[in-house]
Amino acid sequence: SQQGEEDPQALSIQEGENATMNCSYKTSINNLQWYRQNSGRGLVHLILIRSNEREKHSGRLRVTLDTSKKSSSLLITASRAADTASYFCATDARGAQKLVFGQGTRLTINP
Amino acid sequence: EAGVAQSPRYKIIEKRQSVAFWCNPISGHATLYWYQQILGQGPKLLIQFQNNGVVDDSQLPKDRFSAERLKGVDSTLKIQPAKLEDSAVYLCASPLRKQSAVTGELFFGEGSRLTVL
């Protein structure tokens, strides 16, 4: 079963704009991760945020986590055409010892 | 460059035929995962190995899917007989780094895309 649900399912913006994707989950977690998948390729790990962290940065990526609302957001600043991809959140649920992925957000950056 | 190798990249078969996928994970990691990704969905865990042993195969359709990991290195995933709904990308993954066995961060292969006609 899918633990995380991403919102929106699809997002199209102009190059240079910021892109925000949201993820909601159902159970208590150890950490939450974000992955990127280019068309026809495997998933690439972007960033991990632990359950006791509220915000994390990596380059143009900013991730927030609100455990009280069971939600996370991924912000990509100053988007580029190369950011066009699907983005998935994945949760490492406590006691489950496995990574469960959401349905993904399909991001399109228009030049 | 070390990574997760998968083959074949593409396979087209007719329903009720069989197919096998191969994965060579990042060396030195005991854990190996097979995920199924249906078009438009996120990956779903099929089976997790720790060395040669199965840790989790709760979502593996055991009437048609089987997987093995010989000598704790390479792994094969087999489907016999295939159904139309098995059309998907089959992804193999290793822990991203040594401490990822605890955090669950994964390094994925490029996947094997299966089309069942």
Tab-separated table of C-alpha atoms in Angstrom:
chain	number	residue	atom	x	y	z
A	1	SER	CA	0.000	0.000	0.000
A	2	GLN	CA	1.165	3.566	-0.659
A	3	GLN	CA	2.080	5.444	2.501
A	4	GLY	CA	2.788	8.858	1.032
A	5	GLU	CA	0.571	10.916	-1.214
A	6	GLU	CA	2.055	13.719	-3.249
A	7	ASP	CA	0.258	16.868	-4.232
A	8	PRO	CA	-0.087	18.081	-6.915
A	9	GLN	CA	0.045	15.072	-9.236
A	10	ALA	CA	1.427	17.314	-11.975
A	11	LEU	CA	3.012	20.759	-11.943
A	12	SER	CA	4.120	22.912	-14.875
A	13	ILE	CA	6.063	26.145	-14.303
A	14	GLN	CA	8.379	28.510	-16.145
A	15	GLU	CA	12.127	28.208	-15.885
A	16	GLY	CA	13.437	30.314	-13.031
A	17	GLU	CA	10.306	29.982	-10.914
A	18	ASN	CA	10.163	28.008	-7.682
A	19	ALA	CA	8.427	24.619	-7.549
A	20	THR	CA	6.753	23.297	-4.416
A	21	MET	CA	5.573	19.724	-3.973
A	22	ASN	CA	3.817	18.315	-0.948
A	23	CYS	CA	3.699	14.876	0.607
A	24	SER	CA	1.348	13.522	3.243
A	25	TYR	CA	1.761	10.228	5.060
A	26	LYS	CA	-0.202	8.147	7.521
A	27	THR	CA	1.970	6.540	10.189
A	28	SER	CA	4.830	7.564	12.462
A	29	ILE	CA	8.146	7.645	10.646
A	30	ASN	CA	11.870	7.463	11.306
A	31	ASN	CA	12.672	9.652	8.326
A	32	LEU	CA	11.261	10.937	5.057
A	33	GLN	CA	13.160	10.986	1.786
A	34	TRP	CA	12.699	12.601	-1.606
A	35	TYR	CA	13.736	11.006	-4.882
A	36	ARG	CA	13.825	12.226	-8.481
A	37	GLN	CA	13.130	10.063	-11.524
A	38	ASN	CA	13.869	11.219	-15.047
A	39	SER	CA	11.783	9.614	-17.773
A	40	GLY	CA	12.869	6.033	-18.423
A	41	ARG	CA	15.502	6.058	-15.676
A	42	GLY	CA	15.878	4.786	-12.139
A	43	LEU	CA	15.188	6.858	-9.035
A	44	VAL	CA	17.887	9.125	-7.635
A	45	HIS	CA	18.059	9.976	-3.942
A	46	LEU	CA	17.844	13.730	-3.301
A	47	ILE	CA	17.566	14.370	0.417
A	48	LEU	CA	16.614	12.769	3.735
A	49	ILE	CA	15.010	14.516	6.690
A	50	ARG	CA	14.777	12.804	10.061
A	51	SER	CA	11.651	12.814	12.186
A	52	ASN	CA	13.282	15.165	14.724
A	53	GLU	CA	14.237	17.716	12.045
A	54	ARG	CA	11.962	20.443	10.746
A	55	GLU	CA	13.892	21.805	7.776
A	56	LYS	CA	16.827	20.779	5.640
A	57	HIS	CA	18.643	22.354	2.704
A	58	SER	CA	20.741	20.918	-0.098
A	59	GLY	CA	21.747	23.272	-2.889
A	60	ARG	CA	18.524	24.540	-4.503
A	61	LEU	CA	16.435	22.060	-2.521
A	62	ARG	CA	14.613	22.864	0.693
A	63	VAL	CA	12.646	20.207	2.550
A	64	THR	CA	10.350	20.782	5.499
A	65	LEU	CA	8.731	18.223	7.763
A	66	ASP	CA	5.726	18.689	10.038
A	67	THR	CA	5.248	15.480	12.011
A	68	SER	CA	2.143	16.835	13.762
A	69	LYS	CA	0.437	17.166	10.375
A	70	LYS	CA	2.233	14.154	8.901
A	71	SER	CA	3.336	16.186	5.912
A	72	SER	CA	6.453	17.314	4.096
A	73	SER	CA	7.200	19.732	1.306
A	74	LEU	CA	9.979	19.904	-1.264
A	75	LEU	CA	10.879	23.312	-2.656
A	76	ILE	CA	13.095	23.633	-5.717
A	77	THR	CA	14.268	27.218	-6.156
A	78	ALA	CA	15.249	28.867	-9.427
A	79	SER	CA	14.060	25.893	-11.478
A	80	ARG	CA	15.903	24.742	-14.591
A	81	ALA	CA	14.821	22.685	-17.580
A	82	ALA	CA	16.938	19.826	-16.218
A	83	ASP	CA	14.683	19.683	-13.141
A	84	THR	CA	11.902	18.248	-15.339
A	85	ALA	CA	11.219	14.848	-13.767
A	86	SER	CA	8.916	12.986	-11.399
A	87	TYR	CA	9.517	13.524	-7.697
A	88	PHE	CA	8.617	10.944	-5.068
A	89	CYS	CA	8.501	11.098	-1.319
A	90	ALA	CA	9.285	7.921	0.585
A	91	THR	CA	8.848	7.134	4.235
A	92	ASP	CA	10.773	4.814	6.482
A	93	ALA	CA	7.964	3.924	8.866
A	94	ARG	CA	8.825	3.031	12.451
A	95	GLY	CA	8.896	-0.703	12.938
A	96	ALA	CA	8.426	-1.412	9.254
A	97	GLN	CA	12.082	-1.473	8.136
A	98	LYS	CA	11.153	-0.719	4.557
A	99	LEU	CA	10.798	2.330	2.339
A	100	VAL	CA	7.286	3.086	1.065
A	101	PHE	CA	6.870	5.488	-1.869
A	102	GLY	CA	4.121	7.869	-2.790
A	103	GLN	CA	2.545	8.257	-6.218
A	104	GLY	CA	4.814	11.101	-7.263
A	105	THR	CA	4.537	14.616	-8.662
A	106	ARG	CA	5.347	15.089	-12.335
A	107	LEU	CA	7.202	18.390	-12.686
A	108	THR	CA	7.634	20.113	-16.047
A	109	ILE	CA	9.875	23.154	-16.381
A	110	ASN	CA	9.053	25.211	-19.473
A	111	PRO	CA	11.913	27.173	-21.074
B	1	GLU	CA	31.625	3.736	-11.614
B	2	ALA	CA	30.064	1.397	-9.044
B	3	GLY	CA	26.331	1.137	-9.254
B	4	VAL	CA	23.409	-1.240	-9.559
B	5	ALA	CA	23.417	-3.112	-12.867
B	6	GLN	CA	20.212	-4.552	-14.273
B	7	SER	CA	19.385	-6.529	-17.395
B	8	PRO	CA	17.651	-6.709	-19.704
B	9	ARG	CA	16.577	-3.053	-19.969
B	10	TYR	CA	13.527	-3.950	-22.042
B	11	LYS	CA	11.514	-7.121	-22.522
B	12	ILE	CA	8.315	-7.787	-24.431
B	13	ILE	CA	6.526	-11.088	-23.910
B	14	GLU	CA	3.091	-12.545	-24.412
B	15	LYS	CA	0.881	-13.370	-21.453
B	16	ARG	CA	1.503	-16.752	-19.869
B	17	GLN	CA	5.155	-16.677	-20.976
B	18	SER	CA	7.982	-16.458	-18.476
B	19	VAL	CA	10.650	-13.818	-17.969
B	20	ALA	CA	13.667	-13.334	-15.731
B	21	PHE	CA	15.433	-10.175	-14.640
B	22	TRP	CA	18.937	-9.958	-13.264
B	23	CYS	CA	20.483	-7.528	-10.791
B	24	ASN	CA	24.077	-6.992	-9.736
B	25	PRO	CA	23.993	-4.651	-6.728
B	26	ILE	CA	26.620	-2.355	-5.257
B	27	SER	CA	29.335	-4.589	-3.840
B	28	GLY	CA	29.692	-4.911	-0.102
B	29	HIS	CA	26.028	-4.356	0.755
B	30	ALA	CA	24.120	-7.211	2.338
B	31	THR	CA	20.697	-5.784	1.542
B	32	LEU	CA	19.036	-5.898	-1.879
B	33	TYR	CA	15.569	-4.796	-2.900
B	34	TRP	CA	13.280	-5.463	-5.861
B	35	TYR	CA	10.567	-2.889	-6.540
B	36	GLN	CA	7.764	-2.912	-9.113
B	37	GLN	CA	6.772	0.421	-10.652
B	38	ILE	CA	3.601	0.487	-12.709
B	39	LEU	CA	3.294	3.412	-15.121
B	40	GLY	CA	2.167	6.560	-13.324
B	41	GLN	CA	2.706	5.110	-9.845
B	42	GLY	CA	5.436	5.047	-7.254
B	43	PRO	CA	7.631	1.984	-6.747
B	44	LYS	CA	6.185	-0.832	-4.648
B	45	LEU	CA	8.462	-3.170	-2.710
B	46	LEU	CA	8.252	-6.763	-3.920
B	47	ILE	CA	11.027	-8.404	-1.921
B	48	GLN	CA	13.924	-7.492	0.357
B	49	PHE	CA	16.969	-9.714	0.826
B	50	GLN	CA	19.548	-9.647	3.590
B	51	ASN	CA	22.463	-11.647	2.225
B	52	ASN	CA	20.799	-14.835	0.885
B	53	GLY	CA	17.781	-14.651	3.157
B	54	VAL	CA	14.402	-13.034	2.549
B	55	VAL	CA	13.506	-10.242	4.995
B	56	ASP	CA	10.192	-9.156	3.466
B	57	ASP	CA	8.238	-10.664	0.583
B	58	SER	CA	4.770	-9.775	1.829
B	59	GLN	CA	3.804	-8.027	-1.427
B	60	LEU	CA	5.323	-10.583	-3.798
B	61	PRO	CA	2.647	-12.506	-5.760
B	62	LYS	CA	4.127	-15.846	-4.909
B	63	ASP	CA	1.897	-17.813	-7.262
B	64	ARG	CA	3.784	-16.325	-10.202
B	65	PHE	CA	6.780	-14.370	-8.924
B	66	SER	CA	9.943	-15.833	-7.477
B	67	ALA	CA	13.286	-14.336	-6.557
B	68	GLU	CA	16.593	-15.642	-5.377
B	69	ARG	CA	19.921	-14.261	-4.331
B	70	LEU	CA	22.734	-16.720	-4.658
B	71	LYS	CA	25.911	-16.247	-2.635
B	72	GLY	CA	24.574	-12.962	-1.285
B	73	VAL	CA	25.498	-11.018	-4.427
B	74	ASP	CA	23.523	-11.149	-7.693
B	75	SER	CA	19.789	-11.643	-7.694
B	76	THR	CA	17.194	-12.806	-10.205
B	77	LEU	CA	13.489	-12.065	-10.283
B	78	LYS	CA	11.304	-14.425	-12.301
B	79	ILE	CA	7.708	-14.196	-13.423
B	80	GLN	CA	5.963	-17.336	-14.604
B	81	PRO	CA	3.360	-17.186	-16.056
B	82	ALA	CA	3.149	-13.481	-16.802
B	83	LYS	CA	-0.138	-11.590	-16.769
B	84	LEU	CA	-1.044	-8.351	-18.518
B	85	GLU	CA	-1.006	-6.497	-15.189
B	86	ASP	CA	2.663	-7.413	-14.704
B	87	SER	CA	3.608	-4.791	-17.285
B	88	ALA	CA	5.830	-2.471	-15.280
B	89	VAL	CA	9.389	-1.428	-14.607
B	90	TYR	CA	11.236	-3.721	-12.206
B	91	LEU	CA	13.779	-1.818	-10.171
B	92	CYS	CA	16.622	-3.268	-8.145
B	93	ALA	CA	18.153	-1.210	-5.336
B	94	SER	CA	21.036	-1.280	-2.864
B	95	PRO	CA	21.606	0.861	0.225
B	96	LEU	CA	23.084	4.196	-0.868
B	97	ARG	CA	25.984	4.027	1.591
B	98	LYS	CA	27.036	1.825	4.482
B	99	GLN	CA	24.975	3.704	7.074
B	100	SER	CA	21.998	3.601	4.705
B	101	ALA	CA	21.240	0.102	5.919
B	102	VAL	CA	19.844	1.954	8.946
B	103	THR	CA	18.402	5.074	7.284
B	104	GLY	CA	16.958	3.282	4.259
B	105	GLU	CA	18.434	5.557	1.600
B	106	LEU	CA	18.536	3.649	-1.668
B	107	PHE	CA	20.563	3.585	-4.873
B	108	PHE	CA	18.448	2.322	-7.760
B	109	GLY	CA	19.395	0.632	-10.992
B	110	GLU	CA	17.986	1.861	-14.302
B	111	GLY	CA	15.294	-0.805	-14.210
B	112	SER	CA	13.954	-3.487	-16.524
B	113	ARG	CA	10.850	-2.451	-18.434
B	114	LEU	CA	8.457	-5.351	-19.041
B	115	THR	CA	5.593	-5.234	-21.523
B	116	VAL	CA	3.159	-8.152	-21.458
B	117	LEU	CA	0.958	-8.441	-24.558
